[in-house]
């Protein structure tokens, strides 16, 4: 069978193709000269399958889509405390290039607006890096997200740096506020080079999929940043990634996202996929008109809104059974599915409301796919309490769904890989 996903993506592109509204970014002369009709989409699953349609091999400059990735590198290299001291995480409600700083601290309000992004640029790489070393670290880091070496479009860089008066003003203010060290112009030069990196929608979908996949590039397998860094970055993308359009974006589309003035747009759906679109005409917030439309469509047709959860599946508690007789009888509580906090709570509730009656009891994880870290602790506490209540406790866990099964203080459990291990 041929997968219907490419057909679906092609059809989505044709549904927005005739929309010529919006305007090209004209404050960077080179961008104003780009072909406004380009249109492309790519989707990369969290296990690395890439689908794309339209002008998928056309390269364009990454622009502000570099910001979440550089913020990730800054967090990884300088640590959360240092980065938070210099850039806050509050939505500004302002345009991307607004000259706005937090009262009292002089910090930029978030790393998605230019002031915050220029600051994040200075926090990536080692503290004593030269401007050139820092920019190289950033290019290498973004390349690791993309799974291939990215290079700077020198024409776009020259075009932007020669007119970057506003970003220079921002960098000078940041220096005056003691937020960045060193020469402000170096920060603007490095930031402008970062924005001029050439990408295709396929690169961007893979970069977004790396965020969706807890910081591990799903194609190369390279761990680029930690899961904790990804959590921070996706949270900031969700609240600030679409600038003064962020509230409408989050309510209508509901995916952590980032746009760029060259017409790129990415969305990262945690645990599922990265999506990228390319269409250069922009709305009044600087976001791609047809890109926003495509994402709206994907959200409603593919159920991607983060706040929309699937209806509850079958209960984690699958049932109970009694095997064997007399002293050898074992009461087995069978669990199923993916167990997180709410599922583990169901197990604890079940054990409290309807206590196990045999001396020998077993919890079966034979049909359990995964046990989250919190659920693991809750289940082990159940084991500990069952031991303290006088039970001999077994865990039937053929696939090792519950790692390191140590119930701690006073608890005891015998782990077996099949039922026969306790019933015979
Ligand atoms: O700093 C700038 O103005 C550009 N290099 C990036 C702006 C941008 O992409 C805004 N996003 N939509």
mmCIF file of N, CA and C in Angstrom, residues 8-9 11-22 39-41 242 245 248-249 252-255 257 259 263-266 275-302 304:
data_model
loop_
_atom_site.group_PDB
_atom_site.id
_atom_site.type_symbol
_atom_site.label_atom_id
_atom_site.label_comp_id
_atom_site.label_asym_id
_atom_site.label_seq_id
_atom_site.Cartn_x
_atom_site.Cartn_y
_atom_site.Cartn_z
ATOM 1 N N UNK A 8 -2.242 13.559 1.336
ATOM 2 C CA UNK A 8 -2.912 14.490 2.248
ATOM 3 C C UNK A 8 -2.157 15.827 2.293
ATOM 4 N N UNK A 9 -0.817 15.755 2.394
ATOM 5 C CA UNK A 9 -0.022 16.985 2.470
ATOM 6 C C UNK A 9 -0.133 17.775 1.165
ATOM 7 N N UNK A 11 -2.600 17.763 -0.907
ATOM 8 C CA UNK A 11 -3.951 18.331 -0.953
ATOM 9 C C UNK A 11 -4.050 19.564 -0.043
ATOM 10 N N UNK A 12 -3.400 19.496 1.112
ATOM 11 C CA UNK A 12 -3.394 20.648 2.026
ATOM 12 C C UNK A 12 -2.728 21.840 1.344
ATOM 13 N N UNK A 13 -1.626 21.594 0.632
ATOM 14 C CA UNK A 13 -0.953 22.705 -0.070
ATOM 15 C C UNK A 13 -1.875 23.302 -1.115
ATOM 16 N N UNK A 14 -2.566 22.447 -1.897
ATOM 17 C CA UNK A 14 -3.413 23.054 -2.941
ATOM 18 C C UNK A 14 -4.582 23.821 -2.348
ATOM 19 N N UNK A 15 -5.000 23.462 -1.133
ATOM 20 C CA UNK A 15 -6.126 24.200 -0.542
ATOM 21 C C UNK A 15 -5.740 25.629 -0.147
ATOM 22 N N UNK A 16 -4.456 25.921 0.026
ATOM 23 C CA UNK A 16 -4.063 27.290 0.409
ATOM 24 C C UNK A 16 -3.359 28.035 -0.724
ATOM 25 N N UNK A 17 -3.100 27.320 -1.820
ATOM 26 C CA UNK A 17 -2.243 27.858 -2.883
ATOM 27 C C UNK A 17 -2.720 29.204 -3.442
ATOM 28 N N UNK A 18 -4.036 29.373 -3.579
ATOM 29 C CA UNK A 18 -4.533 30.577 -4.249
ATOM 30 C C UNK A 18 -4.499 31.818 -3.347
ATOM 31 N N UNK A 19 -4.196 31.648 -2.066
ATOM 32 C CA UNK A 19 -4.198 32.794 -1.148
ATOM 33 C C UNK A 19 -2.923 33.633 -1.343
ATOM 34 N N UNK A 20 -3.112 34.839 -1.877
ATOM 35 C CA UNK A 20 -1.939 35.695 -2.115
ATOM 36 C C UNK A 20 -1.898 36.857 -1.135
ATOM 37 N N UNK A 21 -2.623 36.719 -0.026
ATOM 38 C CA UNK A 21 -2.626 37.834 0.932
ATOM 39 C C UNK A 21 -1.331 37.856 1.730
ATOM 40 N N UNK A 22 -1.099 38.983 2.397
ATOM 41 C CA UNK A 22 0.124 39.158 3.169
ATOM 42 C C UNK A 22 1.186 39.847 2.338
ATOM 43 N N UNK A 39 5.881 27.424 -1.921
ATOM 44 C CA UNK A 39 4.971 26.795 -0.963
ATOM 45 C C UNK A 39 5.457 25.365 -0.710
ATOM 46 N N UNK A 40 5.662 25.020 0.550
ATOM 47 C CA UNK A 40 6.157 23.667 0.861
ATOM 48 C C UNK A 40 5.738 23.262 2.267
ATOM 49 N N UNK A 41 5.714 21.961 2.468
ATOM 50 C CA UNK A 41 5.413 21.426 3.795
ATOM 51 C C UNK A 41 6.242 20.164 4.004
ATOM 52 N N UNK A 242 4.914 32.933 18.699
ATOM 53 C CA UNK A 242 4.240 33.649 17.616
ATOM 54 C C UNK A 242 4.028 35.120 17.990
ATOM 55 N N UNK A 245 0.930 37.421 18.289
ATOM 56 C CA UNK A 245 -0.171 36.560 17.824
ATOM 57 C C UNK A 245 -0.195 35.256 18.623
ATOM 58 N N UNK A 248 -3.721 33.848 20.104
ATOM 59 C CA UNK A 248 -4.605 33.296 19.072
ATOM 60 C C UNK A 248 -4.047 31.994 18.532
ATOM 61 N N UNK A 249 -2.724 31.956 18.365
ATOM 62 C CA UNK A 249 -2.089 30.736 17.858
ATOM 63 C C UNK A 249 -2.344 29.571 18.813
ATOM 64 N N UNK A 252 -6.068 28.557 18.786
ATOM 65 C CA UNK A 252 -6.568 27.987 17.519
ATOM 66 C C UNK A 252 -5.782 26.781 17.050
ATOM 67 N N UNK A 253 -4.454 26.837 17.223
ATOM 68 C CA UNK A 253 -3.611 25.763 16.687
ATOM 69 C C UNK A 253 -3.097 24.849 17.803
ATOM 70 N N UNK A 254 -2.592 25.445 18.869
ATOM 71 C CA UNK A 254 -2.254 24.656 20.060
ATOM 72 C C UNK A 254 -1.015 23.794 19.953
ATOM 73 N N UNK A 255 -0.033 24.233 19.141
ATOM 74 C CA UNK A 255 1.227 23.495 19.026
ATOM 75 C C UNK A 255 2.369 24.472 19.308
ATOM 76 N N UNK A 257 5.360 26.564 18.618
ATOM 77 C CA UNK A 257 5.715 26.915 17.240
ATOM 78 C C UNK A 257 6.701 28.067 17.195
ATOM 79 N N UNK A 259 8.015 31.098 14.067
ATOM 80 C CA UNK A 259 7.975 31.576 12.688
ATOM 81 C C UNK A 259 9.255 32.330 12.360
ATOM 82 N N UNK A 263 9.581 33.275 5.824
ATOM 83 C CA UNK A 263 8.367 32.528 5.475
ATOM 84 C C UNK A 263 8.306 31.129 6.046
ATOM 85 N N UNK A 264 9.319 30.737 6.810
ATOM 86 C CA UNK A 264 9.287 29.415 7.449
ATOM 87 C C UNK A 264 8.419 29.436 8.700
ATOM 88 N N UNK A 265 7.917 28.278 9.060
ATOM 89 C CA UNK A 265 7.118 28.132 10.280
ATOM 90 C C UNK A 265 7.289 26.689 10.747
ATOM 91 N N UNK A 266 7.590 26.510 12.047
ATOM 92 C CA UNK A 266 7.687 25.132 12.559
ATOM 93 C C UNK A 266 6.721 24.927 13.715
ATOM 94 N N UNK A 275 6.681 19.556 12.356
ATOM 95 C CA UNK A 275 6.075 19.958 11.085
ATOM 96 C C UNK A 275 6.697 21.292 10.687
ATOM 97 N N UNK A 276 6.911 21.483 9.389
ATOM 98 C CA UNK A 276 7.416 22.779 8.927
ATOM 99 C C UNK A 276 6.712 23.161 7.643
ATOM 100 N N UNK A 277 6.461 24.464 7.491
ATOM 101 C CA UNK A 277 5.891 24.964 6.240
ATOM 102 C C UNK A 277 6.753 26.125 5.757
ATOM 103 N N UNK A 278 6.621 26.423 4.470
ATOM 104 C CA UNK A 278 7.351 27.550 3.879
ATOM 105 C C UNK A 278 6.440 28.258 2.895
ATOM 106 N N UNK A 279 6.195 29.518 3.148
ATOM 107 C CA UNK A 279 5.438 30.375 2.240
ATOM 108 C C UNK A 279 5.759 31.806 2.661
ATOM 109 N N UNK A 280 6.388 32.608 1.788
ATOM 110 C CA UNK A 280 7.015 33.853 2.246
ATOM 111 C C UNK A 280 6.101 35.040 2.605
ATOM 112 N N UNK A 281 4.851 35.070 2.113
ATOM 113 C CA UNK A 281 4.063 36.272 2.455
ATOM 114 C C UNK A 281 3.648 36.206 3.926
ATOM 115 N N UNK A 282 3.765 37.348 4.616
ATOM 116 C CA UNK A 282 3.584 37.387 6.073
ATOM 117 C C UNK A 282 2.359 38.189 6.483
ATOM 118 N N UNK A 283 1.806 37.858 7.640
ATOM 119 C CA UNK A 283 0.714 38.657 8.204
ATOM 120 C C UNK A 283 1.309 39.815 9.028
ATOM 121 N N UNK A 284 0.427 40.552 9.719
ATOM 122 C CA UNK A 284 0.896 41.746 10.429
ATOM 123 C C UNK A 284 1.790 41.411 11.623
ATOM 124 N N UNK A 285 1.805 40.139 12.067
ATOM 125 C CA UNK A 285 2.688 39.764 13.183
ATOM 126 C C UNK A 285 4.049 39.270 12.680
ATOM 127 N N UNK A 286 4.209 39.165 11.341
ATOM 128 C CA UNK A 286 5.468 38.631 10.795
ATOM 129 C C UNK A 286 5.424 37.117 10.657
ATOM 130 N N UNK A 287 4.213 36.525 10.688
ATOM 131 C CA UNK A 287 4.071 35.071 10.554
ATOM 132 C C UNK A 287 3.516 34.739 9.164
ATOM 133 N N UNK A 288 3.968 33.632 8.579
ATOM 134 C CA UNK A 288 3.563 33.252 7.223
ATOM 135 C C UNK A 288 2.041 33.033 7.140
ATOM 136 N N UNK A 289 1.394 33.738 6.198
ATOM 137 C CA UNK A 289 -0.073 33.654 6.101
ATOM 138 C C UNK A 289 -0.517 32.223 5.767
ATOM 139 N N UNK A 290 0.057 31.662 4.692
ATOM 140 C CA UNK A 290 -0.396 30.322 4.290
ATOM 141 C C UNK A 290 0.115 29.258 5.255
ATOM 142 N N UNK A 291 1.255 29.532 5.899
ATOM 143 C CA UNK A 291 1.773 28.599 6.902
ATOM 144 C C UNK A 291 0.807 28.486 8.080
ATOM 145 N N UNK A 292 0.341 29.651 8.556
ATOM 146 C CA UNK A 292 -0.596 29.649 9.687
ATOM 147 C C UNK A 292 -1.866 28.876 9.300
ATOM 148 N N UNK A 293 -2.323 29.114 8.071
ATOM 149 C CA UNK A 293 -3.523 28.425 7.574
ATOM 150 C C UNK A 293 -3.338 26.908 7.527
ATOM 151 N N UNK A 294 -2.174 26.506 7.040
ATOM 152 C CA UNK A 294 -1.891 25.068 6.953
ATOM 153 C C UNK A 294 -1.888 24.440 8.352
ATOM 154 N N UNK A 295 -1.250 25.120 9.300
ATOM 155 C CA UNK A 295 -1.211 24.573 10.661
ATOM 156 C C UNK A 295 -2.605 24.487 11.267
ATOM 157 N N UNK A 296 -3.437 25.501 10.979
ATOM 158 C CA UNK A 296 -4.819 25.454 11.485
ATOM 159 C C UNK A 296 -5.515 24.210 10.970
ATOM 160 N N UNK A 297 -5.269 23.962 9.694
ATOM 161 C CA UNK A 297 -5.898 22.805 9.060
ATOM 162 C C UNK A 297 -5.378 21.497 9.694
ATOM 163 N N UNK A 298 -4.055 21.412 9.864
ATOM 164 C CA UNK A 298 -3.485 20.185 10.435
ATOM 165 C C UNK A 298 -4.050 19.931 11.826
ATOM 166 N N UNK A 299 -4.138 21.009 12.615
ATOM 167 C CA UNK A 299 -4.637 20.844 13.976
ATOM 168 C C UNK A 299 -6.047 20.281 13.983
ATOM 169 N N UNK A 300 -6.928 20.871 13.150
ATOM 170 C CA UNK A 300 -8.314 20.408 13.243
ATOM 171 C C UNK A 300 -8.474 19.046 12.584
ATOM 172 N N UNK A 301 -7.713 18.775 11.537
ATOM 173 C CA UNK A 301 -7.920 17.492 10.852
ATOM 174 C C UNK A 301 -7.121 16.345 11.473
ATOM 175 N N UNK A 302 -6.010 16.674 12.101
ATOM 176 C CA UNK A 302 -5.192 15.596 12.666
ATOM 177 C C UNK A 302 -5.210 15.588 14.193
ATOM 178 N N UNK A 304 -4.259 17.763 16.549
ATOM 179 C CA UNK A 304 -2.925 18.006 17.101
ATOM 180 C C UNK A 304 -2.894 19.014 18.242
#
